[in-house]
PDB file of C-alpha atoms in Angstrom:
ATOM      1  CA  MET A   1     -41.126-110.369  -8.846  1.00  0.00           C
ATOM      2  CA  LYS A   2     -45.232-110.268 -10.034  1.00  0.00           C
ATOM      3  CA  GLN A   3     -46.009-113.494  -7.552  1.00  0.00           C
ATOM      4  CA  GLN A   4     -43.980-111.808  -4.458  1.00  0.00           C
ATOM      5  CA  PHE A   5     -45.809-108.351  -4.972  1.00  0.00           C
ATOM      6  CA  SER A   6     -49.275-110.498  -5.285  1.00  0.00           C
ATOM      7  CA  THR A   7     -48.342-112.198  -2.073  1.00  0.00           C
ATOM      8  CA  CYS A   8     -47.164-109.114  -0.269  1.00  0.00           C
ATOM      9  CA  LEU A   9     -50.489-107.459  -1.051  1.00  0.00           C
ATOM     10  CA  LEU A  10     -52.465-110.743  -0.213  1.00  0.00           C
ATOM     11  CA  ALA A  11     -51.147-110.714   3.001  1.00  0.00           C
ATOM     12  CA  LEU A  12     -52.163-107.233   3.696  1.00  0.00           C
ATOM     13  CA  ILE A  13     -55.768-106.948   2.386  1.00  0.00           C
ATOM     14  CA  LEU A  14     -56.058-110.067   4.608  1.00  0.00           C
ATOM     15  CA  LEU A  15     -54.538-108.269   7.789  1.00  0.00           C
ATOM     16  CA  SER A  16     -56.421-105.254   7.200  1.00  0.00           C
ATOM     17  CA  THR A  17     -59.511-106.800   6.317  1.00  0.00           C
ATOM     18  CA  TYR A  18     -59.340-109.729   9.116  1.00  0.00           C
ATOM     19  CA  PRO A  19     -58.048-108.368  12.335  1.00  0.00           C
ATOM     20  CA  ALA A  20     -58.681-111.730  13.682  1.00  0.00           C
ATOM     21  CA  PHE A  21     -56.417-113.068  11.069  1.00  0.00           C
ATOM     22  CA  SER A  22     -53.340-111.089  12.592  1.00  0.00           C
ATOM     23  CA  GLN A  23     -54.477-111.762  16.139  1.00  0.00           C
ATOM     24  CA  SER A  24     -54.474-115.108  14.893  1.00  0.00           C
ATOM     25  CA  LEU A  25     -50.736-115.333  14.601  1.00  0.00           C
ATOM     26  CA  GLN A  26     -49.964-113.640  18.088  1.00  0.00           C
ATOM     27  CA  PRO A  27     -49.486-115.761  21.350  1.00  0.00           C
ATOM     28  CA  ASN A  28     -52.187-114.737  23.927  1.00  0.00           C
ATOM     29  CA  GLU A  29     -52.276-116.211  27.719  1.00  0.00           C
ATOM     30  CA  CYS A  30     -54.853-118.904  26.671  1.00  0.00           C
ATOM     31  CA  ASP A  31     -52.003-119.904  24.403  1.00  0.00           C
ATOM     32  CA  ASN A  32     -49.320-120.085  27.131  1.00  0.00           C
ATOM     33  CA  PHE A  33     -51.575-121.825  29.646  1.00  0.00           C
ATOM     34  CA  ALA A  34     -53.803-124.358  27.521  1.00  0.00           C
ATOM     35  CA  ALA A  35     -52.243-124.843  23.969  1.00  0.00           C
ATOM     36  CA  SER A  36     -51.013-128.627  23.068  1.00  0.00           C
ATOM     37  CA  PRO A  37     -47.873-129.676  21.941  1.00  0.00           C
ATOM     38  CA  ASP A  38     -50.121-131.970  19.210  1.00  0.00           C
ATOM     39  CA  ASP A  39     -51.941-128.789  18.240  1.00  0.00           C
ATOM     40  CA  PRO A  40     -51.312-128.075  14.554  1.00  0.00           C
ATOM     41  CA  TYR A  41     -52.856-124.746  14.897  1.00  0.00           C
ATOM     42  CA  ARG A  42     -50.415-123.768  18.379  1.00  0.00           C
ATOM     43  CA  VAL A  43     -48.406-120.336  18.132  1.00  0.00           C
ATOM     44  CA  VAL A  44     -46.552-121.596  20.933  1.00  0.00           C
ATOM     45  CA  GLU A  45     -44.337-124.572  22.060  1.00  0.00           C
ATOM     46  CA  GLY A  46     -47.628-126.380  24.255  1.00  0.00           C
ATOM     47  CA  VAL A  47     -48.002-127.168  27.779  1.00  0.00           C
ATOM     48  CA  LYS A  48     -48.189-131.100  28.457  1.00  0.00           C
ATOM     49  CA  TYR A  49     -51.803-131.954  29.472  1.00  0.00           C
ATOM     50  CA  GLU A  50     -50.768-132.795  32.849  1.00  0.00           C
ATOM     51  CA  MET A  51     -48.944-129.861  33.530  1.00  0.00           C
ATOM     52  CA  LEU A  52     -52.115-127.863  32.724  1.00  0.00           C
ATOM     53  CA  ASP A  53     -52.798-125.464  35.249  1.00  0.00           C
ATOM     54  CA  ALA A  54     -56.556-125.486  35.157  1.00  0.00           C
ATOM     55  CA  LYS A  55     -57.280-122.180  37.104  1.00  0.00           C
ATOM     56  CA  SER A  56     -55.206-120.425  34.951  1.00  0.00           C
ATOM     57  CA  ALA A  57     -55.652-121.221  31.768  1.00  0.00           C
ATOM     58  CA  ILE A  58     -59.383-121.485  32.366  1.00  0.00           C
ATOM     59  CA  ASN A  59     -59.410-117.699  33.033  1.00  0.00           C
ATOM     60  CA  ALA A  60     -57.004-116.968  30.499  1.00  0.00           C
ATOM     61  CA  CYS A  61     -58.853-119.080  27.584  1.00  0.00           C
ATOM     62  CA  GLU A  62     -62.486-117.509  29.238  1.00  0.00           C
ATOM     63  CA  LYS A  63     -61.403-114.295  28.150  1.00  0.00           C
ATOM     64  CA  ALA A  64     -59.430-115.476  24.784  1.00  0.00           C
ATOM     65  CA  VAL A  65     -62.626-116.843  23.506  1.00  0.00           C
ATOM     66  CA  SER A  66     -64.563-114.119  24.649  1.00  0.00           C
ATOM     67  CA  GLU A  67     -62.321-111.691  22.864  1.00  0.00           C
ATOM     68  CA  PHE A  68     -61.656-113.641  19.766  1.00  0.00           C
ATOM     69  CA  PRO A  69     -64.999-115.961  19.352  1.00  0.00           C
ATOM     70  CA  ASN A  70     -63.822-117.049  16.158  1.00  0.00           C
ATOM     71  CA  ILE A  71     -60.681-117.925  16.765  1.00  0.00           C
ATOM     72  CA  LEU A  72     -60.494-122.020  16.968  1.00  0.00           C
ATOM     73  CA  ARG A  73     -57.409-122.737  18.791  1.00  0.00           C
ATOM     74  CA  PHE A  74     -58.353-120.661  22.080  1.00  0.00           C
ATOM     75  CA  GLN A  75     -61.845-123.073  21.668  1.00  0.00           C
ATOM     76  CA  PHE A  76     -60.116-126.049  22.050  1.00  0.00           C
ATOM     77  CA  GLN A  77     -57.684-124.707  24.722  1.00  0.00           C
ATOM     78  CA  TYR A  78     -60.817-123.908  26.927  1.00  0.00           C
ATOM     79  CA  GLY A  79     -61.729-127.565  26.437  1.00  0.00           C
ATOM     80  CA  ARG A  80     -58.805-128.754  27.104  1.00  0.00           C
ATOM     81  CA  ALA A  81     -57.948-126.254  30.719  1.00  0.00           C
ATOM     82  CA  LEU A  82     -61.729-127.144  31.558  1.00  0.00           C
ATOM     83  CA  GLU A  83     -60.854-130.644  31.385  1.00  0.00           C
ATOM     84  CA  GLN A  84     -58.237-130.471  33.288  1.00  0.00           C
ATOM     85  CA  GLY A  85     -60.488-128.568  36.052  1.00  0.00           C
ATOM     86  CA  GLU A  86     -62.306-131.533  35.764  1.00  0.00           C
ATOM     87  CA  LYS A  87     -65.408-129.735  34.259  1.00  0.00           C
ATOM     88  CA  TYR A  88     -66.108-132.164  32.027  1.00  0.00           C
ATOM     89  CA  ARG A  89     -69.693-131.336  30.366  1.00  0.00           C
ATOM     90  CA  GLU A  90     -68.448-127.809  29.632  1.00  0.00           C
ATOM     91  CA  ALA A  91     -65.221-129.595  28.163  1.00  0.00           C
ATOM     92  CA  ALA A  92     -66.884-131.482  26.229  1.00  0.00           C
ATOM     93  CA  SER A  93     -68.781-128.375  24.433  1.00  0.00           C
ATOM     94  CA  TRP A  94     -66.004-126.337  23.693  1.00  0.00           C
ATOM     95  CA  TYR A  95     -64.207-129.536  22.351  1.00  0.00           C
ATOM     96  CA  ARG A  96     -67.634-129.641  19.937  1.00  0.00           C
ATOM     97  CA  ILE A  97     -67.696-126.134  18.899  1.00  0.00           C
ATOM     98  CA  ALA A  98     -64.278-126.392  18.141  1.00  0.00           C
ATOM     99  CA  ALA A  99     -65.045-129.613  16.480  1.00  0.00           C
ATOM    100  CA  ASP A 100     -68.033-128.511  14.300  1.00  0.00           C
ATOM    101  CA  LYS A 101     -65.723-126.027  12.836  1.00  0.00           C
ATOM    102  CA  GLY A 102     -62.981-127.900  12.094  1.00  0.00           C
ATOM    103  CA  HIS A 103     -60.278-128.291  14.806  1.00  0.00           C
ATOM    104  CA  THR A 104     -59.128-131.598  13.812  1.00  0.00           C
ATOM    105  CA  VAL A 105     -57.539-132.128  17.160  1.00  0.00           C
ATOM    106  CA  ALA A 106     -60.646-131.125  18.932  1.00  0.00           C
ATOM    107  CA  GLN A 107     -62.176-134.055  16.746  1.00  0.00           C
ATOM    108  CA  ASN A 108     -60.325-135.988  18.430  1.00  0.00           C
TER     109      ASN A 108
END
């Protein structure tokens, strides 16, 4: 009982103290357009690379990284969208940002 209470208390503290934490668990348009099925951080099923709509994904993910700059999956997904849109230098830059912060798929 004490362990359950402690776990619930910790969750409430995280959710109230770190709004980005609760937001990071909610799907975003960027997720819907650019999440990789191979990404362990994804919150939706994911889109195969060849099925990714670059224009829609770029727009959604650009907005997501602007609104939520600390959520790594958006940085990775933005890189993925830019790569599909043949904006390779920008994609590499966003992959590097996510990789440097520990996003394991971006590190590949």
